[in-house]
mmCIF file of C-alpha atoms and ligand atoms in Angstrom:
data_model
loop_
_atom_site.group_PDB
_atom_site.id
_atom_site.type_symbol
_atom_site.label_atom_id
_atom_site.label_comp_id
_atom_site.label_asym_id
_atom_site.label_seq_id
_atom_site.Cartn_x
_atom_site.Cartn_y
_atom_site.Cartn_z
ATOM 1 C CA MET A 1 -17.440 7.402 107.772
ATOM 2 C CA LYS A 2 -20.849 9.059 107.466
ATOM 3 C CA LYS A 3 -23.757 6.944 108.681
ATOM 4 C CA SER A 4 -26.399 5.818 106.236
ATOM 5 C CA ILE A 5 -29.811 6.872 107.417
ATOM 6 C CA GLY A 6 -33.011 5.055 106.522
ATOM 7 C CA ARG A 7 -33.394 4.595 102.793
ATOM 8 C CA ASP A 8 -30.588 7.001 102.098
ATOM 9 C CA LYS A 9 -28.062 4.273 101.323
ATOM 10 C CA ILE A 10 -24.519 4.991 100.286
ATOM 11 C CA LYS A 11 -24.103 4.788 96.526
ATOM 12 C CA THR A 12 -21.468 2.151 95.961
ATOM 13 C CA ALA A 13 -19.468 0.792 93.022
ATOM 14 C CA ILE A 14 -17.965 -2.681 92.900
ATOM 15 C CA PHE A 15 -14.869 -3.411 90.832
ATOM 16 C CA ILE A 16 -14.342 -6.984 89.619
ATOM 17 C CA SER A 17 -12.161 -9.012 87.249
ATOM 18 C CA GLY A 18 -13.468 -12.561 87.494
ATOM 19 C CA SER A 19 -16.080 -14.915 88.830
ATOM 20 C CA GLY A 20 -17.777 -12.336 91.021
ATOM 21 C CA SER A 21 -18.933 -14.465 93.947
ATOM 22 C CA ASN A 22 -18.179 -11.564 96.291
ATOM 23 C CA LEU A 23 -20.074 -9.249 93.954
ATOM 24 C CA LYS A 24 -23.076 -11.592 93.979
ATOM 25 C CA ASN A 25 -23.001 -11.689 97.755
ATOM 26 C CA LEU A 26 -22.655 -7.915 98.108
ATOM 27 C CA ILE A 27 -25.568 -7.331 95.751
ATOM 28 C CA LYS A 28 -27.723 -9.704 97.805
ATOM 29 C CA PHE A 29 -26.680 -7.935 101.002
ATOM 30 C CA SER A 30 -27.376 -4.493 99.543
ATOM 31 C CA TYR A 31 -31.093 -5.283 99.248
ATOM 32 C CA LYS A 32 -31.387 -5.980 102.974
ATOM 33 C CA ARG A 33 -32.846 -3.332 105.215
ATOM 34 C CA ASN A 34 -29.765 -3.258 107.418
ATOM 35 C CA SER A 35 -27.363 -2.757 104.517
ATOM 36 C CA PRO A 36 -25.857 0.742 104.536
ATOM 37 C CA VAL A 37 -24.905 0.479 100.859
ATOM 38 C CA SER A 38 -26.728 0.362 97.575
ATOM 39 C CA ILE A 39 -24.845 -0.994 94.544
ATOM 40 C CA LYS A 40 -25.229 1.424 91.660
ATOM 41 C CA LEU A 41 -22.333 0.489 89.384
ATOM 42 C CA VAL A 42 -20.149 -2.494 88.527
ATOM 43 C CA ILE A 43 -16.805 -1.949 86.821
ATOM 44 C CA SER A 44 -14.909 -4.827 85.237
ATOM 45 C CA ASN A 45 -11.556 -4.679 83.490
ATOM 46 C CA LYS A 46 -12.492 -7.880 81.652
ATOM 47 C CA ARG A 47 -15.247 -8.131 79.078
ATOM 48 C CA ASN A 48 -15.782 -11.822 79.820
ATOM 49 C CA ALA A 49 -15.739 -11.589 83.630
ATOM 50 C CA LYS A 50 -18.284 -14.170 84.761
ATOM 51 C CA GLY A 51 -19.412 -11.905 87.579
ATOM 52 C CA LEU A 52 -20.943 -9.443 85.114
ATOM 53 C CA LYS A 53 -23.974 -11.708 84.868
ATOM 54 C CA TYR A 54 -24.973 -10.749 88.422
ATOM 55 C CA ALA A 55 -25.081 -7.081 87.430
ATOM 56 C CA ASN A 56 -27.179 -8.062 84.408
ATOM 57 C CA GLN A 57 -29.596 -10.104 86.506
ATOM 58 C CA LYS A 58 -30.298 -7.184 88.823
ATOM 59 C CA LYS A 59 -30.121 -4.549 86.069
ATOM 60 C CA ILE A 60 -27.262 -2.757 87.771
ATOM 61 C CA GLU A 61 -25.296 -0.482 85.474
ATOM 62 C CA LYS A 62 -22.029 -2.079 84.381
ATOM 63 C CA LYS A 63 -19.031 -0.779 82.525
ATOM 64 C CA ILE A 64 -16.081 -2.607 81.005
ATOM 65 C CA ILE A 65 -12.868 -0.617 81.179
ATOM 66 C CA ASN A 66 -9.912 -2.553 79.856
ATOM 67 C CA PHE A 67 -6.983 -0.743 81.511
ATOM 68 C CA VAL A 68 -4.821 -1.032 78.365
ATOM 69 C CA ARG A 69 -3.998 2.630 78.970
ATOM 70 C CA PRO A 70 -4.428 2.824 82.764
ATOM 71 C CA LYS A 71 -4.384 6.633 83.048
ATOM 72 C CA GLU A 72 -7.163 7.013 80.501
ATOM 73 C CA SER A 73 -9.119 4.151 82.031
ATOM 74 C CA GLU A 74 -8.968 5.667 85.496
ATOM 75 C CA LYS A 75 -10.040 9.033 84.090
ATOM 76 C CA LYS A 76 -13.092 7.397 82.507
ATOM 77 C CA ILE A 77 -13.936 5.607 85.744
ATOM 78 C CA LEU A 78 -13.552 8.752 87.861
ATOM 79 C CA SER A 79 -15.852 10.673 85.573
ATOM 80 C CA LEU A 80 -18.482 7.930 85.791
ATOM 81 C CA LEU A 81 -18.169 7.712 89.570
ATOM 82 C CA THR A 82 -18.739 11.460 89.836
ATOM 83 C CA LYS A 83 -21.734 11.364 87.483
ATOM 84 C CA ARG A 84 -23.346 8.541 89.442
ATOM 85 C CA LYS A 85 -22.532 10.201 92.792
ATOM 86 C CA ILE A 86 -20.646 7.130 93.997
ATOM 87 C CA LYS A 87 -19.329 7.600 97.528
ATOM 88 C CA PHE A 88 -17.816 4.190 98.271
ATOM 89 C CA ILE A 89 -15.927 1.552 96.264
ATOM 90 C CA CYS A 90 -15.536 -2.154 97.018
ATOM 91 C CA LEU A 91 -12.807 -4.036 95.199
ATOM 92 C CA ALA A 92 -13.976 -7.633 94.916
ATOM 93 C CA GLY A 93 -11.453 -9.754 93.054
ATOM 94 C CA PHE A 94 -10.318 -6.734 91.044
ATOM 95 C CA MET A 95 -6.877 -7.666 89.763
ATOM 96 C CA LYS A 96 -5.629 -4.249 88.609
ATOM 97 C CA ILE A 97 -3.618 -1.908 90.771
ATOM 98 C CA LEU A 98 -5.156 1.541 91.059
ATOM 99 C CA SER A 99 -2.823 4.539 90.882
ATOM 100 C CA SER A 100 -2.123 6.688 93.938
ATOM 101 C CA ASN A 101 -3.766 9.561 92.085
ATOM 102 C CA PHE A 102 -7.011 7.584 91.803
ATOM 103 C CA ILE A 103 -6.841 6.410 95.406
ATOM 104 C CA LYS A 104 -6.238 9.974 96.657
ATOM 105 C CA LYS A 105 -9.502 11.055 95.030
ATOM 106 C CA PHE A 106 -11.360 8.375 97.019
ATOM 107 C CA ASN A 107 -9.198 8.504 100.090
ATOM 108 C CA GLY A 108 -10.546 6.259 102.856
ATOM 109 C CA LYS A 109 -13.489 5.265 100.680
ATOM 110 C CA ILE A 110 -12.110 2.174 98.950
ATOM 111 C CA ALA A 111 -12.193 -1.260 100.570
ATOM 112 C CA ASN A 112 -10.621 -4.467 99.283
ATOM 113 C CA ILE A 113 -10.897 -8.129 100.177
ATOM 114 C CA HIS A 114 -7.775 -10.249 100.112
ATOM 115 C CA PRO A 115 -7.592 -14.033 100.615
ATOM 116 C CA SER A 116 -4.941 -14.123 103.343
ATOM 117 C CA LEU A 117 -4.275 -12.963 106.863
ATOM 118 C CA LEU A 118 -2.602 -9.691 105.914
ATOM 119 C CA PRO A 119 0.110 -8.502 106.309
ATOM 120 C CA LYS A 120 1.070 -12.065 105.416
ATOM 121 C CA TYR A 121 0.886 -13.156 101.779
ATOM 122 C CA LYS A 122 0.249 -9.944 99.887
ATOM 123 C CA GLY A 123 -0.128 -10.116 96.121
ATOM 124 C CA LEU A 124 -0.941 -13.122 93.959
ATOM 125 C CA HIS A 125 -1.063 -16.943 94.382
ATOM 126 C CA THR A 126 -1.871 -16.638 98.059
ATOM 127 C CA HIS A 127 -3.218 -20.149 98.670
ATOM 128 C CA LYS A 128 -0.305 -21.786 96.849
ATOM 129 C CA LYS A 129 2.263 -19.866 98.897
ATOM 130 C CA VAL A 130 0.420 -20.549 102.164
ATOM 131 C CA LEU A 131 0.382 -24.305 101.493
ATOM 132 C CA GLU A 132 4.023 -24.365 100.376
ATOM 133 C CA ASN A 133 4.962 -22.749 103.679
ATOM 134 C CA ASN A 134 3.021 -25.374 105.660
ATOM 135 C CA GLU A 135 0.981 -22.757 107.450
ATOM 136 C CA LYS A 136 -1.556 -24.031 109.977
ATOM 137 C CA PHE A 137 -3.940 -21.130 109.378
ATOM 138 C CA SER A 138 -4.880 -18.811 106.584
ATOM 139 C CA GLY A 139 -7.917 -16.608 106.165
ATOM 140 C CA CYS A 140 -9.143 -13.396 104.630
ATOM 141 C CA THR A 141 -8.911 -9.678 105.280
ATOM 142 C CA VAL A 142 -10.988 -6.645 104.393
ATOM 143 C CA HIS A 143 -8.874 -3.508 104.433
ATOM 144 C CA TYR A 144 -8.843 0.071 103.225
ATOM 145 C CA VAL A 145 -6.969 0.605 99.980
ATOM 146 C CA THR A 146 -3.876 2.773 99.987
ATOM 147 C CA ALA A 147 -1.223 3.325 97.345
ATOM 148 C CA LYS A 148 0.813 0.457 98.799
ATOM 149 C CA LEU A 149 -0.437 -2.962 97.657
ATOM 150 C CA ASP A 150 -2.560 -4.862 100.222
ATOM 151 C CA SER A 151 -1.251 -2.641 103.021
ATOM 152 C CA GLY A 152 -4.056 -0.293 104.124
ATOM 153 C CA LYS A 153 -5.644 -0.320 107.570
ATOM 154 C CA ILE A 154 -7.366 -3.611 108.365
ATOM 155 C CA ILE A 155 -11.131 -3.410 108.903
ATOM 156 C CA LEU A 156 -11.847 -7.079 109.670
ATOM 157 C CA GLN A 157 -10.066 -10.369 109.415
ATOM 158 C CA LYS A 158 -11.163 -14.019 109.692
ATOM 159 C CA LYS A 159 -8.897 -16.954 110.447
ATOM 160 C CA VAL A 160 -9.418 -20.304 108.690
ATOM 161 C CA LYS A 161 -7.804 -23.560 109.816
ATOM 162 C CA ILE A 162 -5.872 -25.450 107.164
ATOM 163 C CA SER A 163 -6.229 -29.224 107.226
ATOM 164 C CA LYS A 164 -3.538 -31.663 106.096
ATOM 165 C CA THR A 165 -5.638 -32.678 103.106
ATOM 166 C CA ASP A 166 -6.282 -29.150 101.863
ATOM 167 C CA THR A 167 -5.308 -28.340 98.284
ATOM 168 C CA GLU A 168 -5.251 -24.898 96.673
ATOM 169 C CA ASN A 169 -8.815 -25.509 95.522
ATOM 170 C CA THR A 170 -10.286 -26.713 98.797
ATOM 171 C CA LEU A 171 -8.576 -23.899 100.672
ATOM 172 C CA LYS A 172 -9.844 -21.355 98.182
ATOM 173 C CA ARG A 173 -13.393 -22.663 98.613
ATOM 174 C CA LYS A 174 -13.164 -22.623 102.408
ATOM 175 C CA ILE A 175 -11.808 -19.085 102.441
ATOM 176 C CA ILE A 176 -14.206 -17.634 99.902
ATOM 177 C CA LYS A 177 -17.151 -18.780 102.056
ATOM 178 C CA GLN A 178 -15.690 -16.743 104.899
ATOM 179 C CA GLU A 179 -14.947 -13.813 102.570
ATOM 180 C CA HIS A 180 -18.633 -13.431 101.845
ATOM 181 C CA LYS A 181 -19.500 -13.071 105.541
ATOM 182 C CA LEU A 182 -16.482 -10.918 106.250
ATOM 183 C CA TYR A 183 -17.134 -8.343 103.508
ATOM 184 C CA THR A 184 -20.694 -7.612 104.595
ATOM 185 C CA ASN A 185 -19.647 -7.439 108.262
ATOM 186 C CA ALA A 186 -16.822 -5.080 107.340
ATOM 187 C CA ILE A 187 -19.226 -2.795 105.478
ATOM 188 C CA LYS A 188 -21.550 -2.725 108.480
ATOM 189 C CA LYS A 189 -18.565 -1.909 110.688
ATOM 190 C CA ILE A 190 -17.455 0.958 108.425
ATOM 191 C CA PHE A 191 -20.814 2.687 108.361
ATOM 192 C CA ASN A 192 -22.288 1.944 111.778
HETATM 193 C C1 GAR B 1 -11.338 -13.628 96.115
HETATM 194 O O1 GAR B 1 -10.792 -14.742 96.749
HETATM 195 C C2 GAR B 1 -10.631 -12.355 96.548
HETATM 196 O O2 GAR B 1 -10.250 -12.381 97.888
HETATM 197 C C3 GAR B 1 -9.432 -12.380 95.640
HETATM 198 O O3 GAR B 1 -9.933 -12.801 94.395
HETATM 199 C C4 GAR B 1 -11.051 -13.672 94.608
HETATM 200 C C5 GAR B 1 -12.208 -13.165 93.795
HETATM 201 O O4 GAR B 1 -13.270 -14.076 93.838
HETATM 202 N N1 GAR B 1 -8.806 -11.089 95.570
HETATM 203 C C6 GAR B 1 -7.507 -10.911 95.457
HETATM 204 O O5 GAR B 1 -6.718 -11.838 95.376
HETATM 205 C C7 GAR B 1 -7.057 -9.479 95.428
HETATM 206 N N2 GAR B 1 -5.682 -9.360 95.693
HETATM 207 P P1 GAR B 1 -14.721 -13.644 93.321
HETATM 208 O O6 GAR B 1 -14.520 -13.021 91.926
HETATM 209 O O7 GAR B 1 -15.480 -14.930 93.248
HETATM 210 O O8 GAR B 1 -15.299 -12.665 94.281
#
């Protein structure tokens, strides 16, 4: 992908649905000199997504789009992305599936973070399934988004060791810490 030069950072949108710890971390990263991206827009499908407060704190434009009628919602989002000259999208805990039509319009320009070592454990309830299967390792993956769920080309992956005492919650906490590092490293890898 095109390199970001000097202050000419790539205008980026982040899509969220929930607590927004990845969003918070990406915003923090975006202010660093070595960040190739600048966060210009936050989209949430949930009005009460906790993560929206981070957009508020930094006065980043935010939009709530409820996806009750997905086609209409995507049309609204696409129009906003065009108006704001957004060139890159990061999905960060965004729990809606984007249509292939939407993805085609941003082909190769949407990244997602998933809390497993893809291609293992696609979809929901990752940590629960991993523990039920007595896995020794789990982790997280940043990948490009394609029309097939959690299946696009992998950009970076980080392995996390599971201990015997891990519960869904402790594993989630361990992995999310790694997610934060992984997402910023993946963005650097994409643009450098
Ligand atoms: C993260 O663990 C992310 O990997 C996961 O949702 C969480 C969002 O946390 N995403 C998915 O499961 C997508 N399939 P956050 O809102 O605190 O960033």
